[in-house]
PDB file of C-alpha atoms in Angstrom:
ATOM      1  CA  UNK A1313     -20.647  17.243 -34.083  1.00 48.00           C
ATOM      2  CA  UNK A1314     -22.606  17.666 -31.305  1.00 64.00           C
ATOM      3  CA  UNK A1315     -20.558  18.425 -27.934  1.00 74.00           C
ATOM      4  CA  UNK A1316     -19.758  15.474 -25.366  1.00 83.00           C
ATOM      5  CA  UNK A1317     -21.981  16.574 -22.106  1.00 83.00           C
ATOM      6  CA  UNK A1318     -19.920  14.635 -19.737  1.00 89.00           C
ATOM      7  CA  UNK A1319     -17.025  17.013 -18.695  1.00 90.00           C
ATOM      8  CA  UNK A1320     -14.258  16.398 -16.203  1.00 91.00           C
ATOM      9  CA  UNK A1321     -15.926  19.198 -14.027  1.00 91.00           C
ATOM     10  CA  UNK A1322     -19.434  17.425 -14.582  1.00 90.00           C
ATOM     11  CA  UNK A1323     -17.734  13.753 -13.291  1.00 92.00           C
ATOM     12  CA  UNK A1324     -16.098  15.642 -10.291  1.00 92.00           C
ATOM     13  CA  UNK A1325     -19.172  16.675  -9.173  1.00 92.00           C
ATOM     14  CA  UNK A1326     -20.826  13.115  -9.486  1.00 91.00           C
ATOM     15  CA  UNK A1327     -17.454  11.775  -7.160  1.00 91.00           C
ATOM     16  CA  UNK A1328     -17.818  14.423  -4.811  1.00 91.00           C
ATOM     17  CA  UNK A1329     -21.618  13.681  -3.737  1.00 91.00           C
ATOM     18  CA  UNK A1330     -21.162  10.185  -3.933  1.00 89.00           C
ATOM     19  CA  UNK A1331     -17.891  10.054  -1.638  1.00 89.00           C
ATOM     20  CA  UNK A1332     -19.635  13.315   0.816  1.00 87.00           C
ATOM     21  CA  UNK A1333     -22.832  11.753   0.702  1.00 85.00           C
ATOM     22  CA  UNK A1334     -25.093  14.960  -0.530  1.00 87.00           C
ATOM     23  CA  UNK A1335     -25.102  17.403  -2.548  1.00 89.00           C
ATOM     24  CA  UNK A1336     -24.708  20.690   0.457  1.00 89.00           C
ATOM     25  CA  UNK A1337     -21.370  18.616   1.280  1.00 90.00           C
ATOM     26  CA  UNK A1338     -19.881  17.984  -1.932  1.00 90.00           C
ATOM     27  CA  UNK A1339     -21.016  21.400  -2.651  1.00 91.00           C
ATOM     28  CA  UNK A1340     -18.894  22.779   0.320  1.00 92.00           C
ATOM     29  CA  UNK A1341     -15.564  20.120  -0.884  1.00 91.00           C
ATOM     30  CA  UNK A1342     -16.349  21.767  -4.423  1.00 91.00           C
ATOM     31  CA  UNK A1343     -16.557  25.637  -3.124  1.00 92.00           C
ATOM     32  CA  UNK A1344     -19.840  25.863  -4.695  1.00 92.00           C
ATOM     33  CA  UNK A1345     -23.183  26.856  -4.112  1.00 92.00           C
ATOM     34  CA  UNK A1346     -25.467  23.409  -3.320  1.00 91.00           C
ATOM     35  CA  UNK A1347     -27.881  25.131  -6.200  1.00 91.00           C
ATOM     36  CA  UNK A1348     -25.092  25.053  -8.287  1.00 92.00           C
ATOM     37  CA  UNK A1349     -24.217  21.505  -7.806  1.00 91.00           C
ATOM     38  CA  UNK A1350     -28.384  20.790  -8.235  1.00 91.00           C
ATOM     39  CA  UNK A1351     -28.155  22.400 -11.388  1.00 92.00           C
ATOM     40  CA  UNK A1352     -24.796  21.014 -13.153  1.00 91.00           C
ATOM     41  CA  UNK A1353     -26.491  17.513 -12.453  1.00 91.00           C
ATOM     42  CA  UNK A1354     -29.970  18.307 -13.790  1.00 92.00           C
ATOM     43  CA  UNK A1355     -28.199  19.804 -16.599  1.00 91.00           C
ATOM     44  CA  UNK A1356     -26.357  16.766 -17.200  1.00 91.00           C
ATOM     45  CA  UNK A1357     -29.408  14.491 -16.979  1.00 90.00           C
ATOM     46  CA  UNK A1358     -31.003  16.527 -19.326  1.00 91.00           C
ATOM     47  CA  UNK A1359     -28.395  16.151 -22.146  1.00 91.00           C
ATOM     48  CA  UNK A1360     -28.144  13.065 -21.657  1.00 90.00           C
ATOM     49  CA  UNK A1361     -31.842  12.086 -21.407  1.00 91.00           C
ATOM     50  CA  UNK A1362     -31.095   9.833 -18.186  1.00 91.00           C
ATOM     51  CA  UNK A1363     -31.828  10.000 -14.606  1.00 92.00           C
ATOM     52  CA  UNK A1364     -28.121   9.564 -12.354  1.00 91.00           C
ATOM     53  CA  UNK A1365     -30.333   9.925  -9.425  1.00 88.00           C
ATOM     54  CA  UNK A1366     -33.510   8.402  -7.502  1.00 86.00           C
ATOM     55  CA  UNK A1367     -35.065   9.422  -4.044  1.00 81.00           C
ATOM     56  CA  UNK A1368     -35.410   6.694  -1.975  1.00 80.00           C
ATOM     57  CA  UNK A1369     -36.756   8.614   1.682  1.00 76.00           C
ATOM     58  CA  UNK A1370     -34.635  11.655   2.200  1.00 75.00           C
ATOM     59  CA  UNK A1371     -31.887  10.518   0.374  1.00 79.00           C
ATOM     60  CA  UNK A1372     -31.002  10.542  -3.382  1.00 81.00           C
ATOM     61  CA  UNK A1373     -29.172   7.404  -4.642  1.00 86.00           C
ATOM     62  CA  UNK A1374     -27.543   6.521  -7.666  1.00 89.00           C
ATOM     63  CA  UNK A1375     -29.614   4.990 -10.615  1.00 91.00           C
ATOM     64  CA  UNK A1376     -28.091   1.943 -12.241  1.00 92.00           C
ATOM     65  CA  UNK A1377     -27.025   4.726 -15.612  1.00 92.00           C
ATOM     66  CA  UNK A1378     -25.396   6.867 -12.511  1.00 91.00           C
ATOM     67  CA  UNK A1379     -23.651   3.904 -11.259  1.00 91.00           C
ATOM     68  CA  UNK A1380     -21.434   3.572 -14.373  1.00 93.00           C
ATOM     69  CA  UNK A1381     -20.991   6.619 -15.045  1.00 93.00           C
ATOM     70  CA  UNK A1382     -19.348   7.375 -11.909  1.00 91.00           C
ATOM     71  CA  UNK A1383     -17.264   4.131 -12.001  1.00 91.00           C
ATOM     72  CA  UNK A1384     -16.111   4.771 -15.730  1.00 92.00           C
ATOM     73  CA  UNK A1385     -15.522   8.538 -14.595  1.00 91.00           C
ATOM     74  CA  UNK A1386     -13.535   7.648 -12.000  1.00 90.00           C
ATOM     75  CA  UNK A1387     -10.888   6.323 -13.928  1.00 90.00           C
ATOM     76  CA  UNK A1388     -10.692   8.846 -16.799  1.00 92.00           C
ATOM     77  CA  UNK A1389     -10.275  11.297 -13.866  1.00 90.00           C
ATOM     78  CA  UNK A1390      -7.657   8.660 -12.149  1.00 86.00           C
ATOM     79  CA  UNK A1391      -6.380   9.053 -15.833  1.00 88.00           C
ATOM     80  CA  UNK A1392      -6.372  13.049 -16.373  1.00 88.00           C
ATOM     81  CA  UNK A1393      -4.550  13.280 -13.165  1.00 83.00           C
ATOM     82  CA  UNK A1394      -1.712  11.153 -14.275  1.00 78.00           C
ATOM     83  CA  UNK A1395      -1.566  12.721 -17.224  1.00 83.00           C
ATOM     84  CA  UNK A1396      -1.355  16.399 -15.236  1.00 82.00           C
ATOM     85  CA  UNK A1397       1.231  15.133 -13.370  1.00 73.00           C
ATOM     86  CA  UNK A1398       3.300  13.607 -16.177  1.00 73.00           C
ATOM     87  CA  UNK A1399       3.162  16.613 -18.123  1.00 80.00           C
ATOM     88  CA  UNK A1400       4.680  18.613 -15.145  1.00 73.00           C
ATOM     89  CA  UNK A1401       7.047  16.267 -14.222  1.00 67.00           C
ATOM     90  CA  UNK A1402       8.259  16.398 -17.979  1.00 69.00           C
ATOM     91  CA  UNK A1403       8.344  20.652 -17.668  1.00 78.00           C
ATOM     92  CA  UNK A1404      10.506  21.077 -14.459  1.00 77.00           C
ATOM     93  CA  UNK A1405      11.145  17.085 -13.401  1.00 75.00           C
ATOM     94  CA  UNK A1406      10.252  17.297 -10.416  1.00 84.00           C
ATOM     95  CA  UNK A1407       6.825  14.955  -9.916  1.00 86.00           C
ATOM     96  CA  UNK A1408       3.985  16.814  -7.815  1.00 86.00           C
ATOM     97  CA  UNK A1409       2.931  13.185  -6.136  1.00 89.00           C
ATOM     98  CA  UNK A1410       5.532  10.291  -4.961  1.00 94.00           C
ATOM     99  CA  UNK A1411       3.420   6.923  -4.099  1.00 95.00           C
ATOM    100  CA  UNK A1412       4.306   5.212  -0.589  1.00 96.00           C
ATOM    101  CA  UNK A1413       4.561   1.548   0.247  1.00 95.00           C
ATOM    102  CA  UNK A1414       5.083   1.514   3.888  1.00 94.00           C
ATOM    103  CA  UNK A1415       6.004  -2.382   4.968  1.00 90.00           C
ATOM    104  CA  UNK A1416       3.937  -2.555   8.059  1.00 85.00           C
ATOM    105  CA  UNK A1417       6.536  -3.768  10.571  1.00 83.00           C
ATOM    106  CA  UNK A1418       8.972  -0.436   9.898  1.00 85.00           C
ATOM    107  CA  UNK A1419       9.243   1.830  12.322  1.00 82.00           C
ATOM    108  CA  UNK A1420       6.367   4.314  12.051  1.00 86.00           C
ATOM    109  CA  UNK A1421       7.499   7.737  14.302  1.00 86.00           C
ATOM    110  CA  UNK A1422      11.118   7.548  12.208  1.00 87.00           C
ATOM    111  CA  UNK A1423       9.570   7.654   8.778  1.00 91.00           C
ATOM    112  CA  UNK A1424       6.582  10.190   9.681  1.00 94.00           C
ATOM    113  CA  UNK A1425       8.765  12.004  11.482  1.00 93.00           C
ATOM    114  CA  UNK A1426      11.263  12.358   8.002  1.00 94.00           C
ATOM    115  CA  UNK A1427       7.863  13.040   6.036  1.00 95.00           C
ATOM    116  CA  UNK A1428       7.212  15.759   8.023  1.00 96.00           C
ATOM    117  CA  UNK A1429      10.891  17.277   7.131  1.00 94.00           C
ATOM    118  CA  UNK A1430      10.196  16.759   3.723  1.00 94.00           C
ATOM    119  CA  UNK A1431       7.299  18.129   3.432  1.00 93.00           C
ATOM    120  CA  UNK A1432       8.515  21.483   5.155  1.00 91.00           C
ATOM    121  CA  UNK A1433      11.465  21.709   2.079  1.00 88.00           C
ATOM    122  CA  UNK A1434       8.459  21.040  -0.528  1.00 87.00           C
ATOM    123  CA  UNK A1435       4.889  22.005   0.513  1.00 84.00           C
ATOM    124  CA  UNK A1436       3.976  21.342  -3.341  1.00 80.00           C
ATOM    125  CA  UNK A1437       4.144  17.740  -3.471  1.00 88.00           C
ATOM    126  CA  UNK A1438       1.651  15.525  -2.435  1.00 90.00           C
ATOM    127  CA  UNK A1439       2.088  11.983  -0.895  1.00 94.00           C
ATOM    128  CA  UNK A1440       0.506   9.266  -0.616  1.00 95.00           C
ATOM    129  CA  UNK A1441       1.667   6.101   1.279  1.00 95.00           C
ATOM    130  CA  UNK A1442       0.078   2.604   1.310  1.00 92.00           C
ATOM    131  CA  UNK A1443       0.603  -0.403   4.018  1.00 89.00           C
ATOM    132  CA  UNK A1444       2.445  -3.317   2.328  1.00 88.00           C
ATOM    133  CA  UNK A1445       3.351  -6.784   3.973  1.00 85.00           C
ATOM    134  CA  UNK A1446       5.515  -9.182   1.916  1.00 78.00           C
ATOM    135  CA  UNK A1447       5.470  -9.759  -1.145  1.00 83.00           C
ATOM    136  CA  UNK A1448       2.849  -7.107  -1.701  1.00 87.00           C
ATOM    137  CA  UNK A1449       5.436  -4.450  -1.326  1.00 90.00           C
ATOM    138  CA  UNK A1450       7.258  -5.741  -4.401  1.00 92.00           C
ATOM    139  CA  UNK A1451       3.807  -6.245  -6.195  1.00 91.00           C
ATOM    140  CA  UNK A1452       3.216  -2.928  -6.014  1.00 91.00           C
ATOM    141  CA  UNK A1453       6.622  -1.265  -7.243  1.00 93.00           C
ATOM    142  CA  UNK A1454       6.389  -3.514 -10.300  1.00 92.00           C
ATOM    143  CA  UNK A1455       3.134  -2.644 -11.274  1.00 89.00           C
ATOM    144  CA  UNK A1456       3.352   1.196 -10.443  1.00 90.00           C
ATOM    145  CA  UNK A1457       0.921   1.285  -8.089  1.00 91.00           C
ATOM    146  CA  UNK A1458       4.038   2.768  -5.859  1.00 93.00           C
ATOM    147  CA  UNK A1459       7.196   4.419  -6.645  1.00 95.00           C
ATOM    148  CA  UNK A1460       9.443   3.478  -3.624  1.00 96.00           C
ATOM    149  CA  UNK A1461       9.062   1.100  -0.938  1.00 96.00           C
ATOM    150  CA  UNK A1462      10.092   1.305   2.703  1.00 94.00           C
ATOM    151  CA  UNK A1463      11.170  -1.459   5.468  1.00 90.00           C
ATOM    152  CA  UNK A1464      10.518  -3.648   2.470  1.00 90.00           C
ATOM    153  CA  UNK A1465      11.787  -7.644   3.311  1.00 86.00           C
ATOM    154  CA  UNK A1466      13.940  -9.488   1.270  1.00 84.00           C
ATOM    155  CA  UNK A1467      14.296 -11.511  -0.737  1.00 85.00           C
ATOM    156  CA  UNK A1468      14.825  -9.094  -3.938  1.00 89.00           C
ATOM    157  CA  UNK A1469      12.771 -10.451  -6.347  1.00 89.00           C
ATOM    158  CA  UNK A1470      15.956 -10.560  -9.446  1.00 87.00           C
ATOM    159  CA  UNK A1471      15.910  -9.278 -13.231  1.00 87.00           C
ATOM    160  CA  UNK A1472      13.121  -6.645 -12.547  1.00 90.00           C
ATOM    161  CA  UNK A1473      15.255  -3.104 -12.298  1.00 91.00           C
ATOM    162  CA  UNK A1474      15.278  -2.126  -9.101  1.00 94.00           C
ATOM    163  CA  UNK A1475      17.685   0.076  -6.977  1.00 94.00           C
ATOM    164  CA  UNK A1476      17.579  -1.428  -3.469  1.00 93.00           C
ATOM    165  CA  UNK A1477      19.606  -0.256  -0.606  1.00 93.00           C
ATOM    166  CA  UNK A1478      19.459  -1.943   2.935  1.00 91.00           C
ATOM    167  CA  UNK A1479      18.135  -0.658   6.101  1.00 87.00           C
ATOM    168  CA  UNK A1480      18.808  -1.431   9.598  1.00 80.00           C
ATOM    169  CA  UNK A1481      16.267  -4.615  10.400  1.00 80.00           C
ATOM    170  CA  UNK A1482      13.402  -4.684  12.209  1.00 78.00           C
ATOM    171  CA  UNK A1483      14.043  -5.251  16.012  1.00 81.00           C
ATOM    172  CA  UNK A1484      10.923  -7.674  16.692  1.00 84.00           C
ATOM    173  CA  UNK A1485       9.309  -9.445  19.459  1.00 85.00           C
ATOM    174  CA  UNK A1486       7.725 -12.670  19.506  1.00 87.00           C
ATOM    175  CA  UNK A1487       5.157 -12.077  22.396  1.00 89.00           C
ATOM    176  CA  UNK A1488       1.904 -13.262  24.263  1.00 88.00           C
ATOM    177  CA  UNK A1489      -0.766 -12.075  26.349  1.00 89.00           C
ATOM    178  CA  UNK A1490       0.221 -11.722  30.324  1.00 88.00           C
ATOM    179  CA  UNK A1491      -3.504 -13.210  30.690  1.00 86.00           C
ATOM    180  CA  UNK A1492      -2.968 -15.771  28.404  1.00 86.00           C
ATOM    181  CA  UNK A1493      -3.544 -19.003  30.399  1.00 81.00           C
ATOM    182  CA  UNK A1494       0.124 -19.663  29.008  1.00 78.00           C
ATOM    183  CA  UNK A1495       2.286 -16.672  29.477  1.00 75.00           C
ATOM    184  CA  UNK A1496       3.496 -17.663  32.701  1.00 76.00           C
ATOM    185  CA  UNK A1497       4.275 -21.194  31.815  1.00 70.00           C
ATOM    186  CA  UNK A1498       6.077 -19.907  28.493  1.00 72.00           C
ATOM    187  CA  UNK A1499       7.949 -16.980  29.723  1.00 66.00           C
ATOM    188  CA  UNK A1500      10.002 -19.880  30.599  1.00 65.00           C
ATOM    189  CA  UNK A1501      12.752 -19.961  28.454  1.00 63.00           C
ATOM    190  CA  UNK A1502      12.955 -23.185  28.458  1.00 63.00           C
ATOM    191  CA  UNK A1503       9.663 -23.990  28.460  1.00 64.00           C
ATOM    192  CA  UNK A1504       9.011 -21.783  24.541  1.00 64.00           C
ATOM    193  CA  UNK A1505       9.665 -24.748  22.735  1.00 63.00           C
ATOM    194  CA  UNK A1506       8.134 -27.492  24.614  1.00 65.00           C
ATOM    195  CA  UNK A1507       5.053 -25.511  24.119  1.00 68.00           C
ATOM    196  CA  UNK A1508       5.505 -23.933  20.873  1.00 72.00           C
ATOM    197  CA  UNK A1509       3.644 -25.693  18.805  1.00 74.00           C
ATOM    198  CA  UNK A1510       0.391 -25.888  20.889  1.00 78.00           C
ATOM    199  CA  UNK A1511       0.061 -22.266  20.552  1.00 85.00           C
ATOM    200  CA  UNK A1512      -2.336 -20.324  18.169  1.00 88.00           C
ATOM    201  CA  UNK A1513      -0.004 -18.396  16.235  1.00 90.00           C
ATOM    202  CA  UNK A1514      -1.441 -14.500  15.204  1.00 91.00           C
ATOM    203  CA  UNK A1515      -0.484 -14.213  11.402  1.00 88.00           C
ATOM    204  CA  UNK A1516      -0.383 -10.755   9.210  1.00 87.00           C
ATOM    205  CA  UNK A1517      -1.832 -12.092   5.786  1.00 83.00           C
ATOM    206  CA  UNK A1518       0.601 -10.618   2.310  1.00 77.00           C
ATOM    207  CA  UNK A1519      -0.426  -7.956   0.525  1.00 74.00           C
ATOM    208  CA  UNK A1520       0.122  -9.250  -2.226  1.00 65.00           C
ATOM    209  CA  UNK A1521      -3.108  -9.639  -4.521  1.00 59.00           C
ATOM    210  CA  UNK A1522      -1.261 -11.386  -8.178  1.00 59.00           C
ATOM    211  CA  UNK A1523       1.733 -13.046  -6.871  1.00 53.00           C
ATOM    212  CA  UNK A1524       1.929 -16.156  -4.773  1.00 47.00           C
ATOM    213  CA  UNK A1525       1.640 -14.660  -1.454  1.00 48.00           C
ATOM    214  CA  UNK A1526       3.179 -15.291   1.747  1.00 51.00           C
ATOM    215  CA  UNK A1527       2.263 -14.789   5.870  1.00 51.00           C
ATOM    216  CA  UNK A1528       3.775 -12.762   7.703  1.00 51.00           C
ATOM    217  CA  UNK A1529       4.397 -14.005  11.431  1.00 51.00           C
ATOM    218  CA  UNK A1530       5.192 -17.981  12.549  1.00 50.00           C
ATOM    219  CA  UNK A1531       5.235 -21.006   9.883  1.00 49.00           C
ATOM    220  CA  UNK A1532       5.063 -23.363  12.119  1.00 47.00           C
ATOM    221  CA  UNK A1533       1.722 -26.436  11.717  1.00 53.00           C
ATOM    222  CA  UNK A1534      -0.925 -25.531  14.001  1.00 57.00           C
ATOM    223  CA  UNK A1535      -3.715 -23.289  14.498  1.00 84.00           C
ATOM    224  CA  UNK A1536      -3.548 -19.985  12.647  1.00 89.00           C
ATOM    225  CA  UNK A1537      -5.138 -16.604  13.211  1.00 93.00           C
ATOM    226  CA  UNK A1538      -5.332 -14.163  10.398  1.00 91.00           C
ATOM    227  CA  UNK A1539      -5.105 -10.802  10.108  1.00 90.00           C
ATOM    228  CA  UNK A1540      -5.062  -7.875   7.660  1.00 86.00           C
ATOM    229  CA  UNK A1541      -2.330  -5.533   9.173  1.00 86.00           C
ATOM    230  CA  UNK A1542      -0.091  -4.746  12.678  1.00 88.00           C
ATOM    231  CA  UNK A1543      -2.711  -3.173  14.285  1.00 90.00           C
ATOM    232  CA  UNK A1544      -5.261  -5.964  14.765  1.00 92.00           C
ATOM    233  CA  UNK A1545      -2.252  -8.262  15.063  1.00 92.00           C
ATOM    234  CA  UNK A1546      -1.528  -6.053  18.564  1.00 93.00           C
ATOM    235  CA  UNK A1547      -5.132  -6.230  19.366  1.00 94.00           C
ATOM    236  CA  UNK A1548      -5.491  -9.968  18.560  1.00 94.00           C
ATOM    237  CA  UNK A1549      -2.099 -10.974  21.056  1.00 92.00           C
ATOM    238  CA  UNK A1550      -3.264  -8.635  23.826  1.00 93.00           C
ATOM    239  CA  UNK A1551      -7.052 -10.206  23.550  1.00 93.00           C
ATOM    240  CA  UNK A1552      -5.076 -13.791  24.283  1.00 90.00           C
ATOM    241  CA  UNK A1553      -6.049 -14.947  21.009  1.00 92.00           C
ATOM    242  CA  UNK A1554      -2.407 -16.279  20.340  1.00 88.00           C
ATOM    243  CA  UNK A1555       1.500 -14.977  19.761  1.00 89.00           C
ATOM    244  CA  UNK A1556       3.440 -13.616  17.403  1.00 89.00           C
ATOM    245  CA  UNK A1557       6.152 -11.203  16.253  1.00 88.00           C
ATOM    246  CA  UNK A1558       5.928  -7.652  16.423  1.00 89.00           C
ATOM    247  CA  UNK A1559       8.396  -4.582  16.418  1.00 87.00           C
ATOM    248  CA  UNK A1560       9.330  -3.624  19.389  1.00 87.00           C
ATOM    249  CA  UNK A1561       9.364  -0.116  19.175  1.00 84.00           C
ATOM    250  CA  UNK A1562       5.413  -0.177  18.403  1.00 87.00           C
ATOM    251  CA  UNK A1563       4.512  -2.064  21.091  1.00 90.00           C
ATOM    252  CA  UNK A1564       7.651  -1.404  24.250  1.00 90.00           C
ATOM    253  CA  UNK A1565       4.727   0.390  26.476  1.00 91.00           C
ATOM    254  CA  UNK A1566       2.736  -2.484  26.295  1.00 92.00           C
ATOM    255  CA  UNK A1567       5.634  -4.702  27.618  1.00 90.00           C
ATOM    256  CA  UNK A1568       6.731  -1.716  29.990  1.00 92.00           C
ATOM    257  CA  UNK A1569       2.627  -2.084  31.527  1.00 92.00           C
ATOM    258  CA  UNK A1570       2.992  -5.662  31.705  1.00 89.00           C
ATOM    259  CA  UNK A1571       0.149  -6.524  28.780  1.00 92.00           C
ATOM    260  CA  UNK A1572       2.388  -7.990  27.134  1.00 91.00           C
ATOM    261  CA  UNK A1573       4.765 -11.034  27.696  1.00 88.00           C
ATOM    262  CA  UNK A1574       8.318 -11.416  25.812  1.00 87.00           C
ATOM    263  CA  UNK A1575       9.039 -14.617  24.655  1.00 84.00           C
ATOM    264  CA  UNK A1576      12.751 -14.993  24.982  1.00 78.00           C
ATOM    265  CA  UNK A1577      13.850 -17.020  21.731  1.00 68.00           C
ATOM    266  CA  UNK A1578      16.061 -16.003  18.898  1.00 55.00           C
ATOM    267  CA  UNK A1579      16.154 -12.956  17.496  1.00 52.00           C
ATOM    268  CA  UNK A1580      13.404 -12.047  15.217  1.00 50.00           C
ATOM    269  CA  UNK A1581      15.097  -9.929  13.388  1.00 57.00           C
ATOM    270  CA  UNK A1582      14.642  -9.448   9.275  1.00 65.00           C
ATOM    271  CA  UNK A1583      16.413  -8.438   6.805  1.00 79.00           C
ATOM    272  CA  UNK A1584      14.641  -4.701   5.124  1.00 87.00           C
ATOM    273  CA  UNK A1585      15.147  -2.515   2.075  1.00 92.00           C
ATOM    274  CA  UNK A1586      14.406   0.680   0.377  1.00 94.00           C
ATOM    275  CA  UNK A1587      13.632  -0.230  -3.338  1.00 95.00           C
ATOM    276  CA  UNK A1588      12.700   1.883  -6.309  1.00 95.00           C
ATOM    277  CA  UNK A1589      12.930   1.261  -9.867  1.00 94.00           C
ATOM    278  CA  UNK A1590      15.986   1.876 -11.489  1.00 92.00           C
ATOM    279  CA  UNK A1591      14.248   4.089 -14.494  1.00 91.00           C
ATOM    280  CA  UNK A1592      12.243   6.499 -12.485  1.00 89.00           C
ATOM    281  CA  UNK A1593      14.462   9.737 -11.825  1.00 84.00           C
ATOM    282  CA  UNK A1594      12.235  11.954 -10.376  1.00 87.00           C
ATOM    283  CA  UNK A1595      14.084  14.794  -8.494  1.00 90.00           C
ATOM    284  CA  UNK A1596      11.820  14.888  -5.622  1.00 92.00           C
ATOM    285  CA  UNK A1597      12.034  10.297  -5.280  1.00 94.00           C
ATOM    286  CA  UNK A1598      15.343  11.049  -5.234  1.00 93.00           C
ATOM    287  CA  UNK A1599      15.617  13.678  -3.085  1.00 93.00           C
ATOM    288  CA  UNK A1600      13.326  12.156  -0.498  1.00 95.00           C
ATOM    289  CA  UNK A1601      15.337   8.976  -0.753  1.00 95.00           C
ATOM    290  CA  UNK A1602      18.584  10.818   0.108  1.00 93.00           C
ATOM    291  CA  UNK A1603      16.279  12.174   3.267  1.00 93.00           C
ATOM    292  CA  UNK A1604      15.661   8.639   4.086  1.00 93.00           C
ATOM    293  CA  UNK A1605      18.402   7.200   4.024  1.00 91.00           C
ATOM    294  CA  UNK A1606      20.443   9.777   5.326  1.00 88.00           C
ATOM    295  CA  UNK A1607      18.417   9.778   9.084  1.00 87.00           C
ATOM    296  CA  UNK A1608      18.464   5.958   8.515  1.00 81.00           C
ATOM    297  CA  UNK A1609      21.952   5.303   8.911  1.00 71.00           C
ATOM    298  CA  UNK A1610      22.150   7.895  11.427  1.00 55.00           C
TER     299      UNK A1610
END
């Protein structure tokens, strides 16, 4: 039987140049010589009798054959991964990579700050952590693509085995522009709701990419500004483009400058949860957990 040319090493090399761009760089990722790299994919097109690359200028591109072959390789290395780090959970139990959803409104410097302790204890494992809003949060921990979830909001979605413990709730803001043409009219207390409605309401769209998803920010009818995360949603209310909530602890210098306007209404406040699934008993999710939750109900 003749032997399979396409090697994990071989498909590493194809994802390196694509995601550095050339050959010297993913040659320097790869600790390799750039002749080396050169010759691993000449050797490859040769076996295969294909061409994975084209010049086009100065630059080599993929072919159309290259294309899928670094799509489909992608996922068998996605694949060999997992199965590295299943195998070595299975040996010792402890997993060498825990899967983050962050829920964008929690407070950031608390839970890098508890990473960073973490981390110090166990150099060896590897995170990775996602931004979730809504429902995407929960999307996520039921289809693996995360193994706990932090700041998560309620409700918990019922009958799916998951551990959930609640956390302190977000201390939010509903604010405006101090240029808006309304902030001083609105700042009014009892002016908000005269003028509520009227207002262009800044809007952090779910995560959520399956399930029905839901918006993050004010229901109310009326004009509606979306936005993929908290970041442009602080951008968009200091540009004047409308209000909405935001934690307070992200943005307290930009009310301390006077950018930004507080809207005095009732409290924004939601309820939040760290979830995991019930099954997964990984020494180091459960050991980070007890981290978390420890300096969160400090």
């Amino acid at each position: 039987m003749t032997k399979n040319p396409i090697s994990i090493e071989a498909l590493e090399t194809l994802d390196a140049i694509d995601r550095r761009g050339s050959f010297a760089k993913a040659a320097e990722e790869l600790n390799k010589a750039t002749s080396a790299v050169s010759y691993a994919i000449q050797k490859l097109e040769e076996q295969l009798d294909i061409a994975l690359f084209q010049r086009q200028g100065r630059r080599s591109v993929l072919t159309p054959a290259g294309q899928l072959l670094l799509v489909e390789g992608r996922e068998i290395l996605q694949t060999t991964a997992r199965l590295a780090n299943q195998a070595m959970e299975l040996a010792t139990g402890w997993e060498p990579r825990i899967n983050i959803g962050l829920e964008s409104l929690f407070p950031y410097p608390v839970f890098f700050s508890e990473m960073e302790k973490f981390l110090a204890n166990h150099p060896n494992i590897e995170i990775d952590v996602c931004e979730c809003t809504l429902n995407g949060g929960w999307e996520a921990l039921e289809y693996d693509r995360v193994d706990l979830l932090v700041g998560v909001p309620g409700p918990v979605p019922a009958h799916k085995g998951y551990r959930v413990v609640p956390v302190a709730p977000n201390d939010l803001a509903l604010v405006i522009s101090s240029g808006h043409e309304m902030a001083q009219v609105i700042s009014n207390p009892d002016r908000v709701n005269n003028h509520f409605d009227s207002l262009r309401k800044v809007i952090t769209h779910d995560t959520s990419v399956i399930d029905v998803a839901k918006s993050a920010g004010l229901s109310s009818e009326g004009k509606n500004f979306y936005v993929q995360n908290i970041d442009q949603k602080v951008e968009a209310i200091k540009a004047g483009i409308g209000i909405g909530h935001l934690p307070r602890a992200r943005i307290q210098g930009l009310l301390d400058t006077g950018q930004l306007t507080e809207l005095k209404t009732a409290s924004g406040a939601s309820e939040n949860f760290i979830a995991w699934k019930s099954n997964n008993k990984g020494k180091a999710l459960q050991r980070l957990i007890k981290q978390l939750l420890g300096a969160l109900e400090q």
